mmCIF file of C-alpha atoms and ligand atoms in Angstrom:
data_model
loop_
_atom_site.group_PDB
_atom_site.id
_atom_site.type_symbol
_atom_site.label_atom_id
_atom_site.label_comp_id
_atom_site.label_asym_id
_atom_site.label_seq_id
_atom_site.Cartn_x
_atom_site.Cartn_y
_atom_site.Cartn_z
ATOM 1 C CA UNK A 1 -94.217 -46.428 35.531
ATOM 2 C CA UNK A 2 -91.151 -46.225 37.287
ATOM 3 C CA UNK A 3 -90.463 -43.651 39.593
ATOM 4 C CA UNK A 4 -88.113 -40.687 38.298
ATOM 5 C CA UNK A 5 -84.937 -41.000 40.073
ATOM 6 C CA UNK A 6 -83.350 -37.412 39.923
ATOM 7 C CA UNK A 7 -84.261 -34.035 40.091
ATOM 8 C CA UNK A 8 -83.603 -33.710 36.316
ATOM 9 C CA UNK A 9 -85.473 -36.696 35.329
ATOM 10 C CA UNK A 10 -88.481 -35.760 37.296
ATOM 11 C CA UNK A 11 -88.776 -31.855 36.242
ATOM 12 C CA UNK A 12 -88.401 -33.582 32.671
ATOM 13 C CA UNK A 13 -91.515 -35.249 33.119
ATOM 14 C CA UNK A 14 -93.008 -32.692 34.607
ATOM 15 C CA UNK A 15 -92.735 -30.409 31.525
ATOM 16 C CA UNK A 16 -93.784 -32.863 29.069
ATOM 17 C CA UNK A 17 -96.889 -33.749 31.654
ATOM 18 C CA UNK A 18 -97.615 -29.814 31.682
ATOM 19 C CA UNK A 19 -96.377 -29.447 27.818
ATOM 20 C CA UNK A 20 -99.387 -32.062 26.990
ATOM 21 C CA UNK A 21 -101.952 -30.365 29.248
ATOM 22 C CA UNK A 22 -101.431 -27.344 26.532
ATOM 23 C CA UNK A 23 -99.589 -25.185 29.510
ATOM 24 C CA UNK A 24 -98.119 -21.835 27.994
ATOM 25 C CA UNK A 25 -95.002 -22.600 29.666
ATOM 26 C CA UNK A 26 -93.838 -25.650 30.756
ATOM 27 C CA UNK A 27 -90.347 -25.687 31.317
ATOM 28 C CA UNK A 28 -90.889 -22.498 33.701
ATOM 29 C CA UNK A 29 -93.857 -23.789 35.798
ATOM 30 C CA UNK A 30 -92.212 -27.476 35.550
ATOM 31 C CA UNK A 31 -89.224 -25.754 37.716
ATOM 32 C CA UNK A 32 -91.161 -23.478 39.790
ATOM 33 C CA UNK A 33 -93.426 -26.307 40.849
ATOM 34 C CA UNK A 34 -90.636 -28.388 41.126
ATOM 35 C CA UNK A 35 -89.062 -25.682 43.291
ATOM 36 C CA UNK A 36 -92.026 -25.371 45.726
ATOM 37 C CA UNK A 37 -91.858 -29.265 46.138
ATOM 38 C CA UNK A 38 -88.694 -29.621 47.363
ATOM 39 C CA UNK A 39 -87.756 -26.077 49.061
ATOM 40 C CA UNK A 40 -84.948 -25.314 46.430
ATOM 41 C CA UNK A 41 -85.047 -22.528 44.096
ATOM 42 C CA UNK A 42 -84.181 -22.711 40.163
ATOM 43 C CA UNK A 43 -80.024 -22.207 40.760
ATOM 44 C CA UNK A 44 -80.133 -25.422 43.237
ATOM 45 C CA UNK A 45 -82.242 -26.862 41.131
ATOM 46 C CA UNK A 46 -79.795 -26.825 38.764
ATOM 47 C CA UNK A 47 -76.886 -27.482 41.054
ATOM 48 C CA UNK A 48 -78.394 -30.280 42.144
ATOM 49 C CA UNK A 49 -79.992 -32.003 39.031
ATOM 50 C CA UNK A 50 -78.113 -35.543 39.773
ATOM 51 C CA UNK A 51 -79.429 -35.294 43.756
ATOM 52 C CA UNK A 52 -81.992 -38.225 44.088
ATOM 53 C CA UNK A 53 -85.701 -37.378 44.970
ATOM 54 C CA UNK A 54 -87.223 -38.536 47.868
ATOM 55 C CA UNK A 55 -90.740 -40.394 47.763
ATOM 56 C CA UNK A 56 -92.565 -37.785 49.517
ATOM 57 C CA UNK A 57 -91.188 -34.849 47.137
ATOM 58 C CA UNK A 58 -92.259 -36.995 44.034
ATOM 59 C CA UNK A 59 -95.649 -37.499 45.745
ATOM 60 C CA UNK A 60 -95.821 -33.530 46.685
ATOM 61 C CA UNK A 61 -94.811 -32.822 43.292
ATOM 62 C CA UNK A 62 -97.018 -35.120 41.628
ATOM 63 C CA UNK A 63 -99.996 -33.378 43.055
ATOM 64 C CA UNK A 64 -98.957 -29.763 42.561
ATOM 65 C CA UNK A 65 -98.895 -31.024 38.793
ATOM 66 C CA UNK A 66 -102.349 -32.535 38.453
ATOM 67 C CA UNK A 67 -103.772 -29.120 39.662
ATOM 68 C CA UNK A 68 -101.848 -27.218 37.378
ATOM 69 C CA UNK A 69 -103.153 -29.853 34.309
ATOM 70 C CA UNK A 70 -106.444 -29.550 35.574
ATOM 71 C CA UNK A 71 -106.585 -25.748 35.041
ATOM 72 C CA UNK A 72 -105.914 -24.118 38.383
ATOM 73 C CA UNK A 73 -103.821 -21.329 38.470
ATOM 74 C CA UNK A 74 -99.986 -21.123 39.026
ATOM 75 C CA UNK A 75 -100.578 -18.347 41.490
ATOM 76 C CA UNK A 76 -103.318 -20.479 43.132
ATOM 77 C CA UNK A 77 -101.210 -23.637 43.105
ATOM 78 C CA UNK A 78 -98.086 -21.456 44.753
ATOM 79 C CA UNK A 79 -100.027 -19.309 46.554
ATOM 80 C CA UNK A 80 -97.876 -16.083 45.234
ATOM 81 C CA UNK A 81 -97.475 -14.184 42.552
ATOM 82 C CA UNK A 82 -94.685 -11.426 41.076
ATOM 83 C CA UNK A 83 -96.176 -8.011 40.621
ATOM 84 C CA UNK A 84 -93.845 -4.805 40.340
ATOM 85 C CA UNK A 85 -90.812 -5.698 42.774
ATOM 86 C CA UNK A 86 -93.011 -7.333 45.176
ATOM 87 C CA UNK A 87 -93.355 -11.034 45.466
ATOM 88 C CA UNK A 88 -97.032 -11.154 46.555
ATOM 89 C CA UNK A 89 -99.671 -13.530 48.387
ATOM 90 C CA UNK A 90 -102.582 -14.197 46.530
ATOM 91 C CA UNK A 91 -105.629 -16.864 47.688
ATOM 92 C CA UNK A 92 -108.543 -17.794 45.489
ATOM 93 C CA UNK A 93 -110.319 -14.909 47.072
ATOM 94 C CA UNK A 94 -108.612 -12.211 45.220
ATOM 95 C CA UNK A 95 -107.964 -11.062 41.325
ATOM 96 C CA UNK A 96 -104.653 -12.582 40.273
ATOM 97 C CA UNK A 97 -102.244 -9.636 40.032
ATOM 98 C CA UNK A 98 -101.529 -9.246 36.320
ATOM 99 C CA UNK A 99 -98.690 -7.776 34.468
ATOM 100 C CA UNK A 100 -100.524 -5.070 32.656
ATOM 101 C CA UNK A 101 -101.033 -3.430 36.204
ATOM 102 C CA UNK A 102 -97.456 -2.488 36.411
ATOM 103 C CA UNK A 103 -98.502 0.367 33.645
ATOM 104 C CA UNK A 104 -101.143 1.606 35.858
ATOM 105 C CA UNK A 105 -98.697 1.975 39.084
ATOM 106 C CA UNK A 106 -95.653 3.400 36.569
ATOM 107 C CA UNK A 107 -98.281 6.122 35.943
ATOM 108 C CA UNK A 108 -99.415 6.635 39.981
ATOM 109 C CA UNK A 109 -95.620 6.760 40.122
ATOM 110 C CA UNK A 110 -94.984 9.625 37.538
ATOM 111 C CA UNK A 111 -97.996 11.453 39.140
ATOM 112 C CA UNK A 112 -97.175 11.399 42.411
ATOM 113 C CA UNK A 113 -93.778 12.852 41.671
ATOM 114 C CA UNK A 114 -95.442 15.430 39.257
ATOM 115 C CA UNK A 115 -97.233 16.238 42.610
ATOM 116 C CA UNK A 116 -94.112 17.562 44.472
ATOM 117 C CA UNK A 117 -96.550 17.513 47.464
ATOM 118 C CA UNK A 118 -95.153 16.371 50.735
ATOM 119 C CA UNK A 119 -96.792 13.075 52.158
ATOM 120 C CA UNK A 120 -99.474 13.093 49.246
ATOM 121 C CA UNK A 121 -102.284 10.852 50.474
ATOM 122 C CA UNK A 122 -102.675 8.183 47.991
ATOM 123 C CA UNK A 123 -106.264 5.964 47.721
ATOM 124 C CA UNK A 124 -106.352 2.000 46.278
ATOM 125 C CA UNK A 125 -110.048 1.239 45.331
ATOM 126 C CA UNK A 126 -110.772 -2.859 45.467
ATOM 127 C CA UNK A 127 -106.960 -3.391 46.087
ATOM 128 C CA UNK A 128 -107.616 -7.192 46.004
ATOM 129 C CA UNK A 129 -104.117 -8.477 47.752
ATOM 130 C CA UNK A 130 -102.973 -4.679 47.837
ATOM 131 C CA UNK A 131 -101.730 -5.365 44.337
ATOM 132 C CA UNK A 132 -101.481 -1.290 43.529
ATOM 133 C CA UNK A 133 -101.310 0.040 46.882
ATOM 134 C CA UNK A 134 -98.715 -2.098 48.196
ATOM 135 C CA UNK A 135 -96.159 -1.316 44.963
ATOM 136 C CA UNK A 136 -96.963 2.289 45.197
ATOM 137 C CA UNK A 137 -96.232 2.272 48.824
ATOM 138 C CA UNK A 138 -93.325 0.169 48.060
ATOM 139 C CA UNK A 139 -91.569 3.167 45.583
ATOM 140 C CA UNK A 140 -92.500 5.602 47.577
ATOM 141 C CA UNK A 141 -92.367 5.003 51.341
ATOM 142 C CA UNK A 142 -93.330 9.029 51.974
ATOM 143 C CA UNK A 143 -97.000 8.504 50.587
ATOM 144 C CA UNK A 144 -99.777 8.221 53.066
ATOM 145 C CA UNK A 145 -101.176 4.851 51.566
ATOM 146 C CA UNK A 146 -104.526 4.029 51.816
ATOM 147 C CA UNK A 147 -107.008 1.103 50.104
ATOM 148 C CA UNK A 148 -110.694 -0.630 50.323
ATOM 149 C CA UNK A 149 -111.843 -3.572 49.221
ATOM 150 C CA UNK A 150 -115.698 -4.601 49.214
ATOM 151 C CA UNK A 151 -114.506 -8.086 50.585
ATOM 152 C CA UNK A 152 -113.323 -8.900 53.933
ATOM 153 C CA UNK A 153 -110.953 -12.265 52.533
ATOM 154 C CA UNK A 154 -109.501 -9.788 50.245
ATOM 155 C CA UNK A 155 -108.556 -7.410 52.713
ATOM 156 C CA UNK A 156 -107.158 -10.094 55.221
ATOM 157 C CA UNK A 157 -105.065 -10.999 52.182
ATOM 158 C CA UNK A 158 -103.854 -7.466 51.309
ATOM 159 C CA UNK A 159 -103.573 -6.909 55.071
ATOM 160 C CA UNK A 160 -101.368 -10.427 55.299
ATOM 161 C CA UNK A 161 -98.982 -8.824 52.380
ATOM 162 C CA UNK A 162 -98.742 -5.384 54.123
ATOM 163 C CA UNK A 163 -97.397 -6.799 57.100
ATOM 164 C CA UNK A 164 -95.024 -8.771 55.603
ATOM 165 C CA UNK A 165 -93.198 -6.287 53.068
ATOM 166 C CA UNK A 166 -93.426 -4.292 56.271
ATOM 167 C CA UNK A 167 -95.424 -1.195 54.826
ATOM 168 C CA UNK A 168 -98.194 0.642 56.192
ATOM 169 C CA UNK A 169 -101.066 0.938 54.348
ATOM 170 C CA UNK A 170 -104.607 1.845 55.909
ATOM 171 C CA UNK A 171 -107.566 -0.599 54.906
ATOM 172 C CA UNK A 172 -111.091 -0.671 55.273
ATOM 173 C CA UNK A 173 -114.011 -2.622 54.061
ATOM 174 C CA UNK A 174 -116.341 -1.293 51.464
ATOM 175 C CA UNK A 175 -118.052 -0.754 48.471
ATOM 176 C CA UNK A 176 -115.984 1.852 45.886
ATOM 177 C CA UNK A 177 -115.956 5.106 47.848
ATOM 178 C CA UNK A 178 -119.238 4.545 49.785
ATOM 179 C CA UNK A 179 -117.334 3.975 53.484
ATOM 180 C CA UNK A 180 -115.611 7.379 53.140
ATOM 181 C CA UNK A 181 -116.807 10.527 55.094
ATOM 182 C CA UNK A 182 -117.920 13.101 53.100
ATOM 183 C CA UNK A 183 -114.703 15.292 53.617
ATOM 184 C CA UNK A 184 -111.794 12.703 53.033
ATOM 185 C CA UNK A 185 -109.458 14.012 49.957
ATOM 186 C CA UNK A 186 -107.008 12.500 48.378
ATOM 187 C CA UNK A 187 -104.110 13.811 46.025
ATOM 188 C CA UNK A 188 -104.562 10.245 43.890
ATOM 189 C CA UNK A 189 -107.014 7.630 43.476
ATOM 190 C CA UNK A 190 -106.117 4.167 41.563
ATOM 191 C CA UNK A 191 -108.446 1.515 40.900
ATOM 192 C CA UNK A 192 -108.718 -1.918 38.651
ATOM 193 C CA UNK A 193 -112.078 -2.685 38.966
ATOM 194 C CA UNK A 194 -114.073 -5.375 37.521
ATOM 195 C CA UNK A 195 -114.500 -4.293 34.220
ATOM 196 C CA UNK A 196 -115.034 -7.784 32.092
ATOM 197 C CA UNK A 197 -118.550 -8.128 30.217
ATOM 198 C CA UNK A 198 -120.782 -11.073 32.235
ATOM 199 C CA UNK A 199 -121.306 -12.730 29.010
ATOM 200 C CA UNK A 200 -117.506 -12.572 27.826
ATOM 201 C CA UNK A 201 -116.218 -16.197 26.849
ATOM 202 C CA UNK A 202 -112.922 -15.323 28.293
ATOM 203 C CA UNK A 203 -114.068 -15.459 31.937
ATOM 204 C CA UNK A 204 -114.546 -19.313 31.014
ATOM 205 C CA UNK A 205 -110.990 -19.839 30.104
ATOM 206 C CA UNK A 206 -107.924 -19.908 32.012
ATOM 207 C CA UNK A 207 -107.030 -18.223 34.993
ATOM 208 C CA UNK A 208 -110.472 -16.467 35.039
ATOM 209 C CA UNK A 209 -112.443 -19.539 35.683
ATOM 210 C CA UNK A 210 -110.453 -19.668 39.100
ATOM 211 C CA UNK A 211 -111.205 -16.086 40.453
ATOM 212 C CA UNK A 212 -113.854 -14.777 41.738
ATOM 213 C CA UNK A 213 -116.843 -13.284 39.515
ATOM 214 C CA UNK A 214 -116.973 -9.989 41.824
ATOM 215 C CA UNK A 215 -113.315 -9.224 41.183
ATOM 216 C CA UNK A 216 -113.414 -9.758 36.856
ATOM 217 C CA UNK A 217 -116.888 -8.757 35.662
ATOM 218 C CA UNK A 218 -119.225 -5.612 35.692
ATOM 219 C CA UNK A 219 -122.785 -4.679 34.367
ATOM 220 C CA UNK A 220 -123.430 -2.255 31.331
ATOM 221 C CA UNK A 221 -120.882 -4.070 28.839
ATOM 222 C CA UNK A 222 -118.284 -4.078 31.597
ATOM 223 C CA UNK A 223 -118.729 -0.520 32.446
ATOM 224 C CA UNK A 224 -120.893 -0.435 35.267
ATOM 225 C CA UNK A 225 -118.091 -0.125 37.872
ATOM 226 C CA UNK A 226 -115.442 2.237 36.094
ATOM 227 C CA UNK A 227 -118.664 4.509 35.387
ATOM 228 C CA UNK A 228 -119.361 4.263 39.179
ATOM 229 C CA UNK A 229 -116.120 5.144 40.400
ATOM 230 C CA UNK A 230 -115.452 8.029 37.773
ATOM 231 C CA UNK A 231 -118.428 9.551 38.948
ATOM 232 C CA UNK A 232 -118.171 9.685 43.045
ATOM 233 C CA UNK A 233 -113.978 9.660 42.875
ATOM 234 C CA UNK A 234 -114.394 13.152 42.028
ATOM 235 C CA UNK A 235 -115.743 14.533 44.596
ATOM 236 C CA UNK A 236 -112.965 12.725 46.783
ATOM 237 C CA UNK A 237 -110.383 14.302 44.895
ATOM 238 C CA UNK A 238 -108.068 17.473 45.871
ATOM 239 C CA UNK A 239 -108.100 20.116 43.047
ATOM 240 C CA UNK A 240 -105.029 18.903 40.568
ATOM 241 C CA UNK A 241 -105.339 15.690 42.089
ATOM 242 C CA UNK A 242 -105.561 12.348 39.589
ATOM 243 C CA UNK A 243 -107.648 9.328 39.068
ATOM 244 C CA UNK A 244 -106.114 6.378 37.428
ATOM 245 C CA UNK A 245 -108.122 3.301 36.075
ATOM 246 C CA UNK A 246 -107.365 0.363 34.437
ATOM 247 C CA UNK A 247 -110.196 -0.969 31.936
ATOM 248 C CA UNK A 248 -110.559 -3.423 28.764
ATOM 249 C CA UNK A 249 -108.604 -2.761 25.313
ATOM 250 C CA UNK A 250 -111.796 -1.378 24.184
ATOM 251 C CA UNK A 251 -113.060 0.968 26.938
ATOM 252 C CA UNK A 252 -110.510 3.462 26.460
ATOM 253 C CA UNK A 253 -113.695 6.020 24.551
ATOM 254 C CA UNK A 254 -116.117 4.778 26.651
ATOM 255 C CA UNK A 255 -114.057 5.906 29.939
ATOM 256 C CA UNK A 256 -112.655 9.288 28.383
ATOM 257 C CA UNK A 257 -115.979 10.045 27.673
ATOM 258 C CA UNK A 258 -117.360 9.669 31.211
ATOM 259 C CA UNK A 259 -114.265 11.221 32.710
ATOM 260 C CA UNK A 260 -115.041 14.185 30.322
ATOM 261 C CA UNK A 261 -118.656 14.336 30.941
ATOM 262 C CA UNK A 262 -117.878 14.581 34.616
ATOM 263 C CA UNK A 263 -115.588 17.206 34.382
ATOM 264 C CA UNK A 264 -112.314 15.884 34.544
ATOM 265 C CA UNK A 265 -109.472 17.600 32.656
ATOM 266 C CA UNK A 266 -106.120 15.952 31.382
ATOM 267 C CA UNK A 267 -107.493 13.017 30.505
ATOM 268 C CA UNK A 268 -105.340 10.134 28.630
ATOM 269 C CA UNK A 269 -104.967 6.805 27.894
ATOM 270 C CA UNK A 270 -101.468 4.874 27.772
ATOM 271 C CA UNK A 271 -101.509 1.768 25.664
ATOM 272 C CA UNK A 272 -100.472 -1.866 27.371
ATOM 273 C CA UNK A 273 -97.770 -3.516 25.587
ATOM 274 C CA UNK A 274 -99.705 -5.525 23.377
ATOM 275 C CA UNK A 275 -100.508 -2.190 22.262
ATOM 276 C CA UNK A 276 -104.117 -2.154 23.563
ATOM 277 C CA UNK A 277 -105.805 1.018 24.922
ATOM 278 C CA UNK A 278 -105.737 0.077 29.148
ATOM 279 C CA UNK A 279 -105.208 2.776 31.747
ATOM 280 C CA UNK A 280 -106.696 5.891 31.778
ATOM 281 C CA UNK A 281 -105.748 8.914 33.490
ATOM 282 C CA UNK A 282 -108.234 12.312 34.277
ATOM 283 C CA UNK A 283 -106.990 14.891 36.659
ATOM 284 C CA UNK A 284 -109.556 16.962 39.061
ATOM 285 C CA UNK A 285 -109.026 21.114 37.702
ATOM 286 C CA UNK A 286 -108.061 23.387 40.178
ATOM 287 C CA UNK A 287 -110.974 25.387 39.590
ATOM 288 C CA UNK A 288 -114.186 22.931 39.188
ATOM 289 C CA UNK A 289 -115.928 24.489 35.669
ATOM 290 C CA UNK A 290 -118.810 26.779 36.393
HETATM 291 N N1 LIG B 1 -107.207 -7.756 32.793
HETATM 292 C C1 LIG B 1 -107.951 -8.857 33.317
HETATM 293 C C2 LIG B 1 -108.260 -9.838 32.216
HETATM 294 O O1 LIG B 1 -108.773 -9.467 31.195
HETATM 295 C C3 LIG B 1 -109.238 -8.420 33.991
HETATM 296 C C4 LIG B 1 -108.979 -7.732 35.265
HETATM 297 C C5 LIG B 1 -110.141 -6.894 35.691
HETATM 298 O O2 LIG B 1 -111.291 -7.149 35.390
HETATM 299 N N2 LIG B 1 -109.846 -5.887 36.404
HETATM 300 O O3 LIG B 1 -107.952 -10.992 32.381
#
């Protein structure tokens, strides 16, 4: 086959080659990995439509696109990925950031202003690429932002982003709340934790085939992780202070129930919109119950 000539003949192609791999989107990803090709973004892309391609880009474009047929993520493939207003690294090594997220952060958001605390100190549990932690600190530059991770290539990567977005977030390495003295208290604690059941079909589809096992799926149903956290984030809470989780469209009971049976108060779940039951949010009372 001859070689496309243009840059408009070429990102044709491209989006019937990713249109016939059944990608969601082709016309999108054919420009964005059109874009990472050849340096240009979608308005030069455009602008430039009739500009000849060069060998190389073809070749460098070529290959992007047999990944992308072949399964592996965009965010993989690009090596970044949109969440909130932050335009994010992300590596293999990490959970994709995923738009349903946002909810969780508008929530940290609304709750740390509810606060009116000064400086309130503000805890990320298995940030991945400092997906919540970094948009939190991001809106609100006045928190004290802190976040763990259990793996070391996850922090590097959240680590990588907080430098440059140029905000200062404290990391360590560990397992859920396990590295933190006894006495450390926070006014907020967020966490998306693996909460997929092992023997779900989805993690054999899509995206979820490409991340890693650790970062998706949990014992007990899913719920081995979410119970784990509700149960020691307490005692790392200020009175009046809030936990926020993210968890499957049909955890919502399951986690209200915990949160209840561990003597949280105020606890609600906000719907995702596709309308499914996916953040959860329990506040510590001011007085723990008798
Ligand atoms: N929401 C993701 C999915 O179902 C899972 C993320 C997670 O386990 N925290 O694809």
């Amino acid at each position: 086959m001859e070689a496309p000539a243009t840059l408009d003949s070429l990102l044709r192609d491209l989006r019937i080659r990713l249109q016939d791999a059944g990608i969601e989107n082709p016309g999108l990803e054919a420009r964005m990995l059109l874009g990472t090709a050849t340096g240009q973004d979608t308005a030069q892309l455009i602008a430039h439509g009739n500009d000849a391609v060069t060998a190389e880009q073809a070749a460098r474009v070529d290959a992007l696109c047999q990944r992308r047929c072949a399964g592996e993520p965009m965010a993989h493939i690009l090596g970044r990925r949109s969440f909130w207003t932050l335009d994010l690294r992300v590596s293999p090594a990490c959970l994709i950031p995923r738009p349903e997220t946002e909810l969780l952060v508008e929530q940290a958001v609304a709750v740390i202003k509810d606060l009116a605390t000064d400086a309130p100190r503000v805890l990320d549990l298995g940030t991945g690429p400092g997906t919540i932690i970094l948009a939190l600190k991001s809106e609100r530059p006045d928190i004290h932002a802190f976040a763990s991770d259990r793996s070391h290539e996850a922090l590097q990567q959240a680590q990588a982003n907080a430098a440059e977005l140029g905000l200062r977030v404290g990391l360590w390495q560990g397992d859920w709340l396990e590295a933190l003295a006894p006495a450390a208290h926070f006014h907020v604690i967020t966490c998306n934790p693996p909460y997929i059941a092992p023997d779900d079909p989805h993690l054999t589809r899509g995206d979820l085939r490409f991340e890693p096992r650790s970062a998706l799926a949990a014992a007990a149903h899913g719920l081995a992780d979410l119970y784990r956290v509700i149960d020691t984030a307490l005692a790392h809470l200020n009175p009046g202070g809030w936990l926020l989780l993210e968890h499957g469209f049909d955890q919502g009971e399951a986690v209200r129930r915990r949160l209840e049976a561990a003597g949280y108060h105020g606890i609600r779940t906000i719907r995702d919109p596709a309308d499914h039951e996916r953040t959860t949010l329990a506040t510590k009372p001011a007085r723990p119950r008798g």
